[in-house]
Amino acid sequence: MPFREINSKMVEATVVPGQKMYSQRGAMLAYRGEVSFTPNIQGGQGGLMSMIGRRVAGEATPLMTVEGSGTVMFGHGGHHIQVINLAGDTLYVEADRLLAFDGTLQQGTMFMGSQGGVMGMVRGQVSGQGLFTTTLQGHGAVAVMAHGGVIELPIVPGRDVHVDPQAYVAHHGDVRNKLSTALGWRDMVGRGSGEAFQLELSGSGAVYVQASEEKL
Amino acid sequence: MFRLQGSRTLAVDLAGDAVKAKNGSMVAYDGRMTFKKMTGGGDGLRGMVTRRLTGEQMSVMEVTGQGTCYFADRASEISLVSLHGDKLHVEASNLLCTDSGLRTGTTFTGLRGGASGNGLFTTTVEGTGQVAIMSDGSAVALRVSAQYPLFVDPGAYIAHQGNLQQHFQSGVNFRTLIGEGSGESFQIRFEGEGVVYVQPSERNTIGGDV
């Protein structure tokens, strides 16, 4: 079920019987029709083991299940919302940036170290993502929050995209990412340009960048 | 070449040339880029000393390379200004990015600076090229001509260009003194020919409280 953007900070979703969707708890603004909101202790799909996994990984955001028939409007904290449509590929996003997503998507947790080993873990620390990140896979739509507007930058082979770790929001597709450092003696003496660490993304897909260096 | 990607992100296409940008404002780039901090705002030793003394310090980095570089800062709205040999006066905190061919400097603003919460000095950008300025909310450009002077709240002023004289004026009367002021006791009056950029938000100023 697709999300319809009402304005840059609100989205509307249509809920039909038999189709679940998940949203961040408390993100509902208004609804029409017969819709029920159930707090989801497990913080998403996948049963007990996934729940424990998320708890351990610190990727457990309070989610709720939205069911019924009608339309629901979502928004949170005045943050800008970007709707991302997935067609079978995987979206990597921080759990606290997730506003709402289709129940048809497979939710998972990924260890940063599994992409790039130790450097992957360092990357998670630098970008404030921690050691784990959330993945969503399948066909459906995701509403992601960001501070300020979001721009989508396509990644094509042979043309790498570098992103400020603090401005990174999410990425999807077949993308390798690694942390590149441009640390020089200037940074050591406190004369850095403020751009010492960058995420280097290569492969094919897209990365979403927010117009701000602030975390949510 | 400067272009806006949405209203809050600036995209700059570089082909081996350089731009000056606020330190740490890069959010993404493709191609190859190098970032170098320019000590003292990139005006040389004399400029550095002036900036230190005047409190109009900027941390600026020079970006060189090939590809597209994206800049943004705290989700501020960005406006593009083209300069053709004229001079832009802008607060250092509102300056995001300039063509490297433009010269930057500092000037004394007088009493206005004190009331607008920006200090007594302001930054000038001079030459031919493009400048990206930031504002809290999208800025409006207001034209000033000889017969139509413009009055601006000091807290909402961000930049001006052209041949303008500015005067600081106050509407302090007995009401203000007994605490019944309208909050609009101070204004800047612009006269002459030029453009003034105003943001739809007010900084905290001494003048705004009375």
Coordinates of N, CA and C in Angstrom, one line a residue, chain B:
Chain B
M1 N 29.7 26.0 -11.1 CA 28.3 26.3 -11.3 C 27.4 25.9 -10.1
F2 N 26.7 26.9 -9.6 CA 25.9 26.6 -8.4 C 24.5 26.3 -8.8
R3 N 23.9 25.3 -8.3 CA 22.4 25.1 -8.5 C 21.8 24.5 -7.2
L4 N 20.5 24.8 -7.0 CA 19.8 24.3 -5.8 C 19.2 23.0 -6.1
Q5 N 19.4 22.1 -5.1 CA 18.7 20.8 -5.2 C 17.7 20.8 -4.1
G6 N 16.5 21.1 -4.4 CA 15.5 21.4 -3.3 C 15.9 22.8 -2.8
S7 N 15.3 23.2 -1.7 CA 15.6 24.6 -1.3 C 16.7 24.6 -0.2
R8 N 17.1 23.4 0.3 CA 18.0 23.4 1.4 C 19.4 22.7 1.1
T9 N 19.5 22.3 -0.2 CA 20.8 21.7 -0.5 C 21.4 22.4 -1.7
L10 N 22.6 22.7 -1.7 CA 23.3 23.4 -2.8 C 24.2 22.4 -3.5
A11 N 24.0 22.3 -4.8 CA 24.9 21.4 -5.6 C 25.9 22.3 -6.4
V12 N 27.1 22.0 -6.3 CA 28.1 22.7 -7.1 C 28.9 21.8 -8.0
D13 N 28.8 22.1 -9.3 CA 29.6 21.2 -10.2 C 31.0 21.8 -10.4
L14 N 32.0 21.0 -10.1 CA 33.4 21.4 -10.2 C 34.1 20.7 -11.3
A15 N 34.9 21.4 -12.0 CA 35.7 20.8 -13.0 C 37.2 21.2 -12.9
G16 N 37.7 20.8 -11.8 CA 39.1 21.2 -11.5 C 39.2 22.6 -10.8
D17 N 38.1 23.3 -10.7 CA 38.2 24.7 -10.1 C 37.9 24.5 -8.6
A18 N 37.8 25.7 -7.9 CA 37.6 25.6 -6.5 C 36.5 26.5 -6.0
V19 N 35.9 26.2 -4.9 CA 35.0 27.1 -4.2 C 35.3 27.2 -2.8
K20 N 34.9 28.2 -2.1 CA 35.1 28.4 -0.7 C 33.7 28.1 0.0
A21 N 33.7 27.3 1.0 CA 32.5 27.0 1.7 C 32.7 27.0 3.2
K22 N 31.6 27.1 3.9 CA 31.6 27.0 5.4 C 32.2 25.7 5.8
N23 N 33.0 25.7 6.8 CA 33.7 24.5 7.3 C 32.7 23.4 7.7
G24 N 32.9 22.2 7.2 CA 32.0 21.1 7.6 C 30.6 21.1 7.0
S25 N 30.4 21.9 5.9 CA 29.0 22.0 5.4 C 28.8 21.0 4.3
M26 N 29.8 20.2 3.9 CA 29.6 19.2 2.8 C 28.7 18.1 3.3
V27 N 27.7 17.7 2.6 CA 27.0 16.5 2.9 C 27.2 15.3 2.1
A28 N 27.6 15.6 0.8 CA 27.9 14.4 -0.1 C 28.6 14.9 -1.3
Y29 N 29.3 14.0 -2.0 CA 29.9 14.4 -3.2 C 30.1 13.2 -4.1
D30 N 30.2 13.4 -5.4 CA 30.7 12.3 -6.2 C 31.8 12.8 -7.0
G31 N 32.6 11.9 -7.6 CA 33.9 12.3 -8.2 C 35.0 12.4 -7.2
R32 N 35.9 13.3 -7.4 CA 37.1 13.4 -6.4 C 37.1 14.8 -5.9
M33 N 37.2 14.9 -4.6 CA 37.3 16.2 -4.0 C 38.3 16.2 -2.9
T34 N 38.9 17.4 -2.7 CA 39.8 17.6 -1.5 C 39.3 18.8 -0.8
F35 N 39.4 18.7 0.6 CA 38.9 19.7 1.4 C 40.1 20.3 2.2
K36 N 40.2 21.6 2.2 CA 41.3 22.2 3.0 C 40.8 23.4 3.7
K37 N 41.1 23.4 5.0 CA 40.7 24.5 5.8 C 41.5 25.8 5.4
M38 N 40.8 26.9 5.3 CA 41.6 28.1 5.0 C 41.7 28.9 6.3
T39 N 42.8 29.1 6.8 CA 43.0 29.7 8.1 C 42.6 31.2 7.9
G40 N 41.8 31.6 8.9 CA 41.5 33.1 8.9 C 40.5 33.5 7.8
G41 N 39.7 32.6 7.3 CA 38.7 33.0 6.3 C 39.2 33.1 5.0
G42 N 40.5 32.8 4.7 CA 41.0 32.8 3.4 C 41.3 34.2 2.9
D43 N 41.6 35.2 3.8 CA 41.9 36.5 3.3 C 43.3 36.9 3.5
G44 N 44.2 35.9 3.7 CA 45.6 36.2 4.0 C 45.8 36.6 5.4
L45 N 47.0 37.0 5.7 CA 47.4 37.3 7.1 C 46.7 38.5 7.6
R46 N 46.6 39.5 6.8 CA 46.0 40.7 7.2 C 44.5 40.5 7.5
G47 N 43.8 39.8 6.6 CA 42.4 39.4 6.8 C 42.2 38.6 8.1
M48 N 43.1 37.7 8.3 CA 43.0 36.9 9.5 C 43.0 37.7 10.8
V49 N 44.0 38.7 10.8 CA 44.1 39.5 12.0 C 42.8 40.4 12.1
T50 N 42.4 40.9 11.0 CA 41.2 41.8 11.1 C 40.0 41.0 11.6
R51 N 39.9 39.7 11.1 CA 38.7 38.9 11.5 C 38.8 38.6 13.0
R52 N 40.0 38.3 13.5 CA 40.2 38.0 14.9 C 39.7 39.2 15.7
L53 N 40.2 40.4 15.3 CA 40.0 41.6 16.0 C 38.5 42.0 16.0
T54 N 37.9 41.7 14.9 CA 36.5 42.2 14.7 C 35.5 41.2 15.2
G55 N 35.9 40.0 15.5 CA 34.9 39.0 15.9 C 34.1 38.4 14.8
E56 N 34.4 38.8 13.6 CA 33.7 38.3 12.4 C 34.4 37.1 11.8
Q57 N 34.7 36.1 12.7 CA 35.5 35.0 12.2 C 34.6 34.0 11.4
M58 N 35.2 33.5 10.4 CA 34.5 32.5 9.6 C 35.5 31.3 9.6
S59 N 34.9 30.1 9.7 CA 35.8 29.0 9.3 C 35.4 28.6 7.9
V60 N 36.3 28.7 7.0 CA 36.1 28.4 5.6 C 37.0 27.3 5.2
M61 N 36.5 26.5 4.3 CA 37.3 25.5 3.7 C 37.3 25.7 2.2
E62 N 38.4 25.3 1.5 CA 38.5 25.4 0.1 C 38.2 24.0 -0.5
V63 N 37.3 23.9 -1.4 CA 37.0 22.6 -2.0 C 37.4 22.6 -3.4
T64 N 38.3 21.6 -3.8 CA 38.7 21.5 -5.2 C 38.5 20.1 -5.6
G65 N 38.3 20.0 -6.9 CA 38.1 18.6 -7.5 C 37.3 18.6 -8.7
Q66 N 36.9 17.4 -9.0 CA 36.1 17.2 -10.2 C 34.9 16.4 -9.8
G67 N 33.7 16.8 -10.2 CA 32.5 16.1 -9.9 C 31.4 17.1 -9.3
T68 N 30.5 16.6 -8.5 CA 29.5 17.4 -8.0 C 29.6 17.3 -6.4
C69 N 29.6 18.5 -5.8 CA 29.7 18.5 -4.3 C 28.4 19.1 -3.8
Y70 N 27.8 18.5 -2.8 CA 26.6 19.0 -2.2 C 26.8 19.6 -0.8
F71 N 26.3 20.8 -0.6 CA 26.5 21.5 0.7 C 25.1 21.7 1.3
A72 N 25.1 21.7 2.6 CA 23.9 22.0 3.4 C 24.3 22.3 4.8
D73 N 23.6 23.1 5.5 CA 23.9 23.4 6.9 C 22.7 23.5 7.7
R74 N 22.5 22.6 8.7 CA 21.4 22.6 9.6 C 20.0 22.9 9.0
A75 N 19.8 22.4 7.8 CA 18.5 22.5 7.1 C 18.1 24.0 6.9
S76 N 19.1 24.9 6.8 CA 18.8 26.3 6.5 C 18.4 26.4 5.0
E77 N 17.5 27.3 4.7 CA 17.1 27.6 3.4 C 18.3 28.3 2.7
I78 N 18.5 28.0 1.4 CA 19.6 28.6 0.7 C 19.1 29.5 -0.5
S79 N 19.7 30.7 -0.6 CA 19.4 31.5 -1.8 C 20.7 31.8 -2.5
L80 N 20.6 31.9 -3.9 CA 21.7 32.1 -4.7 C 21.7 33.6 -5.1
V81 N 22.9 34.2 -5.0 CA 23.1 35.6 -5.4 C 24.2 35.7 -6.4
S82 N 23.9 36.3 -7.6 CA 24.9 36.5 -8.6 C 25.5 37.9 -8.4
L83 N 26.8 38.0 -8.4 CA 27.5 39.2 -8.4 C 28.2 39.6 -9.7
H84 N 28.0 40.8 -10.2 CA 28.7 41.2 -11.4 C 29.5 42.4 -11.0
G85 N 30.6 42.2 -10.4 CA 31.4 43.3 -10.0 C 31.0 44.1 -8.8
D86 N 29.8 43.9 -8.3 CA 29.3 44.7 -7.2 C 29.6 43.9 -5.9
K87 N 29.2 44.5 -4.8 CA 29.6 44.0 -3.5 C 28.4 43.6 -2.7
L88 N 28.5 42.4 -2.0 CA 27.5 41.9 -1.2 C 27.9 42.0 0.3
H89 N 27.0 42.5 1.1 CA 27.3 42.6 2.5 C 26.5 41.4 3.2
V90 N 27.1 40.6 3.9 CA 26.4 39.5 4.5 C 27.1 39.1 5.8
E91 N 26.2 38.6 6.7 CA 26.8 38.2 8.0 C 27.6 36.9 7.8
A92 N 28.7 36.7 8.5 CA 29.5 35.6 8.3 C 28.8 34.3 8.6
S93 N 27.8 34.3 9.5 CA 27.1 33.1 9.9 C 26.1 32.8 8.8
N94 N 25.7 33.7 7.9 CA 24.8 33.4 6.8 C 25.4 33.0 5.5
L95 N 26.7 33.0 5.5 CA 27.4 32.8 4.2 C 27.7 31.3 4.1
L96 N 27.3 30.6 3.1 CA 27.5 29.2 2.9 C 28.6 28.9 2.0
C97 N 28.6 29.5 0.8 CA 29.5 29.1 -0.2 C 29.8 30.3 -1.2
T98 N 31.0 30.4 -1.6 CA 31.3 31.5 -2.6 C 32.2 30.9 -3.7
D99 N 32.1 31.5 -4.9 CA 33.1 31.2 -6.0 C 34.5 31.6 -5.5
S100 N 35.5 30.8 -5.9 CA 36.8 31.2 -5.4 C 37.3 32.5 -5.9
G101 N 36.7 32.9 -7.0 CA 37.2 34.2 -7.6 C 36.7 35.4 -6.9
L102 N 35.8 35.2 -5.9 CA 35.3 36.4 -5.2 C 36.2 36.7 -4.0
R103 N 36.4 38.0 -3.7 CA 37.2 38.4 -2.6 C 36.3 38.6 -1.4
T104 N 36.7 38.2 -0.2 CA 36.0 38.4 1.0 C 36.7 39.4 1.9
G105 N 36.0 40.1 2.7 CA 36.6 41.1 3.6 C 35.7 41.4 4.7
T106 N 36.1 42.4 5.5 CA 35.2 42.8 6.6 C 35.0 44.3 6.6
T107 N 33.8 44.7 7.0 CA 33.6 46.2 7.1 C 32.9 46.5 8.4
F108 N 33.0 47.7 8.8 CA 32.4 48.2 10.0 C 30.9 48.6 9.7
T109 N 30.0 48.1 10.5 CA 28.6 48.4 10.2 C 28.0 49.5 11.1
G110 N 28.7 49.9 12.1 CA 28.2 50.9 13.0 C 27.2 50.3 13.9
L111 N 26.3 51.2 14.3 CA 25.3 50.9 15.4 C 24.4 49.8 15.0
R112 N 24.1 49.6 13.7 CA 23.2 48.5 13.3 C 23.6 47.2 13.8
G113 N 24.9 46.9 13.6 CA 25.5 45.6 14.0 C 25.2 45.3 15.4
G114 N 25.3 46.2 16.3 CA 25.1 46.0 17.7 C 23.7 45.6 18.0
A115 N 22.7 46.2 17.3 CA 21.3 45.9 17.5 C 20.8 44.7 16.8
S116 N 21.5 44.3 15.7 CA 21.1 43.1 15.0 C 21.6 41.8 15.6
G117 N 22.4 41.9 16.6 CA 22.9 40.7 17.3 C 24.0 40.1 16.5
N118 N 24.7 40.8 15.6 CA 25.7 40.3 14.8 C 27.1 40.9 15.0
G119 N 27.2 41.7 16.0 CA 28.4 42.4 16.2 C 28.6 43.6 15.3
L120 N 29.6 44.3 15.5 CA 29.8 45.6 14.9 C 30.4 45.5 13.5
F121 N 30.7 44.3 13.1 CA 31.4 44.2 11.8 C 30.6 43.1 10.9
T122 N 30.7 43.3 9.6 CA 30.1 42.3 8.7 C 31.0 41.9 7.6
T123 N 30.7 40.9 6.9 CA 31.5 40.3 5.9 C 31.1 40.9 4.5
T124 N 32.1 41.2 3.7 CA 31.7 41.7 2.3 C 32.3 40.7 1.3
V125 N 31.5 40.5 0.3 CA 32.0 39.6 -0.8 C 31.9 40.5 -2.1
E126 N 33.0 40.4 -2.9 CA 33.2 41.4 -4.0 C 33.7 40.6 -5.2
G127 N 33.3 41.0 -6.4 CA 33.8 40.5 -7.6 C 32.7 40.0 -8.5
T128 N 33.0 39.0 -9.3 CA 32.1 38.5 -10.3 C 32.0 37.0 -10.0
G129 N 30.8 36.5 -9.7 CA 30.6 35.1 -9.5 C 29.3 34.9 -8.7
Q130 N 29.2 33.7 -8.1 CA 28.0 33.3 -7.4 C 28.2 33.1 -5.9
V131 N 27.3 33.5 -5.1 CA 27.3 33.3 -3.7 C 26.1 32.6 -3.2
A132 N 26.2 31.7 -2.3 CA 25.1 31.0 -1.7 C 24.9 31.5 -0.2
I133 N 23.8 32.1 0.1 CA 23.6 32.6 1.5 C 22.5 31.7 2.1
M134 N 22.6 31.6 3.5 CA 21.6 30.8 4.2 C 20.7 31.7 5.0
S135 N 19.5 31.2 5.2 CA 18.6 31.9 6.1 C 17.7 30.9 6.8
D136 N 17.1 31.4 7.9 CA 16.2 30.6 8.7 C 14.8 30.8 8.1
G137 N 14.4 29.9 7.3 CA 13.2 30.1 6.4 C 13.6 30.7 5.1
S138 N 12.8 30.7 4.1 CA 13.3 31.1 2.8 C 13.3 32.6 2.7
A139 N 14.4 33.2 2.3 CA 14.7 34.6 2.3 C 13.9 35.3 1.2
V140 N 13.5 36.5 1.4 CA 12.9 37.3 0.3 C 13.9 38.4 0.0
A141 N 14.0 38.7 -1.3 CA 14.8 39.8 -1.8 C 13.9 41.0 -2.0
L142 N 14.2 42.1 -1.3 CA 13.4 43.3 -1.4 C 14.2 44.4 -2.1
R143 N 13.6 44.9 -3.2 CA 14.3 45.9 -4.0 C 14.1 47.3 -3.3
V144 N 15.2 48.0 -3.3 CA 15.2 49.4 -2.7 C 15.5 50.3 -3.9
S145 N 14.7 51.4 -4.1 CA 15.1 52.4 -5.1 C 15.0 53.7 -4.4
A146 N 15.5 54.7 -5.1 CA 15.7 56.0 -4.6 C 14.5 56.6 -3.9
Q147 N 13.3 56.4 -4.5 CA 12.2 57.1 -3.8 C 11.5 56.2 -2.8
Y148 N 11.9 54.9 -2.8 CA 11.3 54.0 -1.8 C 12.3 53.4 -0.9
P149 N 12.5 54.0 0.2 CA 13.4 53.4 1.2 C 12.8 52.2 1.9
L150 N 13.6 51.4 2.4 CA 13.1 50.2 3.0 C 13.5 50.1 4.5
F151 N 12.6 49.7 5.4 CA 12.9 49.5 6.8 C 12.9 48.0 7.1
V152 N 13.9 47.6 7.8 CA 14.1 46.2 8.1 C 14.3 46.0 9.6
D153 N 13.7 45.0 10.1 CA 14.0 44.6 11.5 C 15.4 44.1 11.5
P154 N 16.2 44.6 12.5 CA 17.7 44.1 12.5 C 17.8 42.6 12.7
G155 N 16.9 42.0 13.4 CA 17.0 40.6 13.6 C 16.7 39.7 12.4
A156 N 16.0 40.3 11.4 CA 15.6 39.6 10.2 C 16.5 39.8 9.0
Y157 N 17.4 40.9 9.2 CA 18.3 41.2 8.1 C 19.3 40.1 7.9
I158 N 19.6 39.7 6.6 CA 20.7 38.8 6.4 C 21.8 39.3 5.5
A159 N 21.4 40.0 4.4 CA 22.4 40.5 3.5 C 21.8 41.6 2.7
H160 N 22.7 42.4 2.0 CA 22.3 43.4 1.0 C 23.4 43.6 0.0
Q161 N 23.0 44.0 -1.2 CA 23.9 44.3 -2.2 C 23.5 45.6 -3.0
G162 N 24.4 46.2 -3.6 CA 24.1 47.4 -4.4 C 24.6 48.6 -3.6
N163 N 24.2 49.8 -4.2 CA 24.7 51.0 -3.6 C 23.7 51.5 -2.6
L164 N 23.8 51.1 -1.4 CA 22.8 51.4 -0.3 C 23.5 52.1 0.8
Q165 N 22.8 53.0 1.4 CA 23.2 53.6 2.6 C 22.3 53.1 3.7
Q166 N 22.8 52.7 4.9 CA 22.0 52.3 5.9 C 22.0 53.2 7.1
H167 N 20.9 53.4 7.7 CA 20.8 54.2 8.9 C 20.0 53.4 9.9
F168 N 20.5 53.6 11.1 CA 19.8 52.9 12.2 C 18.9 53.9 12.9
Q169 N 17.6 53.5 13.0 CA 16.7 54.4 13.7 C 15.9 53.7 14.8
S170 N 15.5 54.5 15.7 CA 14.8 53.9 16.8 C 13.5 54.6 17.0
G171 N 12.5 53.8 17.4 CA 11.2 54.4 17.7 C 10.9 54.4 19.2
V172 N 11.9 54.6 19.9 CA 11.7 54.5 21.4 C 10.9 55.7 21.9
N173 N 9.9 55.4 22.6 CA 9.1 56.6 23.2 C 8.8 56.2 24.6
F174 N 7.9 57.0 25.2 CA 7.6 56.8 26.6 C 7.0 55.4 26.9
R175 N 6.2 54.9 25.9 CA 5.6 53.6 26.0 C 6.7 52.5 26.2
T176 N 7.8 52.6 25.4 CA 8.8 51.6 25.5 C 9.5 51.6 26.9
L177 N 9.6 52.9 27.4 CA 10.3 53.0 28.7 C 9.5 52.4 29.8
I178 N 8.1 52.4 29.7 CA 7.4 51.8 30.8 C 7.0 50.3 30.5
G179 N 7.8 49.8 29.5 CA 7.7 48.3 29.2 C 6.5 48.0 28.3
E180 N 5.9 48.9 27.6 CA 4.8 48.6 26.8 C 5.2 48.7 25.3
G181 N 6.5 48.4 25.0 CA 7.0 48.5 23.7 C 6.3 47.5 22.7
S182 N 6.3 47.8 21.5 CA 5.7 46.9 20.5 C 6.7 45.8 20.0
G183 N 7.9 45.9 20.5 CA 8.9 44.9 20.1 C 9.6 45.3 18.7
E184 N 9.2 46.5 18.2 CA 9.7 47.0 17.0 C 10.3 48.3 17.2
S185 N 11.1 48.5 18.2 CA 11.6 49.8 18.5 C 12.8 50.2 17.7
F186 N 13.5 49.2 17.0 CA 14.7 49.6 16.2 C 14.5 49.0 14.8
Q187 N 14.9 49.8 13.9 CA 14.9 49.4 12.5 C 16.1 49.9 11.8
I188 N 16.4 49.2 10.7 CA 17.5 49.7 9.8 C 16.7 50.3 8.6
R189 N 17.1 51.5 8.2 CA 16.5 52.1 7.0 C 17.6 52.1 5.9
F190 N 17.2 51.5 4.8 CA 18.1 51.4 3.6 C 17.6 52.4 2.6
E191 N 18.6 53.2 2.1 CA 18.3 54.2 1.0 C 19.2 54.0 -0.1
G192 N 18.8 54.3 -1.3 CA 19.6 54.2 -2.5 C 19.1 53.2 -3.5
E193 N 20.0 52.5 -4.2 CA 19.6 51.5 -5.2 C 20.2 50.2 -4.8
G194 N 19.4 49.1 -4.7 CA 20.0 47.8 -4.4 C 18.9 46.8 -3.9
V195 N 19.4 45.7 -3.4 CA 18.5 44.6 -2.9 C 18.9 44.3 -1.5
V196 N 17.9 44.1 -0.7 CA 18.1 43.6 0.7 C 17.4 42.3 0.9
Y197 N 18.1 41.3 1.5 CA 17.6 40.0 1.7 C 17.2 39.9 3.2
V198 N 15.9 39.4 3.4 CA 15.3 39.4 4.7 C 14.8 38.0 4.9
Q199 N 15.0 37.5 6.1 CA 14.5 36.1 6.4 C 13.3 36.2 7.3
P200 N 12.4 35.2 7.1 CA 11.1 35.2 7.9 C 11.2 34.7 9.3
S201 N 12.3 35.2 10.0 CA 12.6 34.7 11.3 C 13.5 35.8 11.9
E202 N 13.4 35.9 13.3 CA 14.2 36.9 13.9 C 15.2 36.3 14.9
R203 N 16.4 36.8 14.7 CA 17.4 36.4 15.7 C 17.1 37.1 17.0
N204 N 17.7 36.6 18.1 CA 17.5 37.2 19.4 C 18.4 38.5 19.4
T205 N 17.8 39.6 19.5 CA 18.5 40.8 19.5 C 18.2 41.6 20.8
I206 N 19.0 42.6 21.1 CA 18.7 43.5 22.2 C 17.5 44.3 21.8
G207 N 17.5 44.7 20.5 CA 16.4 45.6 20.1 C 15.0 44.9 20.0
G208 N 15.1 43.5 19.9 CA 13.8 42.8 19.7 C 13.0 42.7 21.0
D209 N 13.7 43.0 22.2 CA 13.0 42.8 23.4 C 12.3 44.1 23.9
V210 N 12.7 45.2 23.3 CA 12.0 46.4 23.8 C 11.0 47.0 22.8

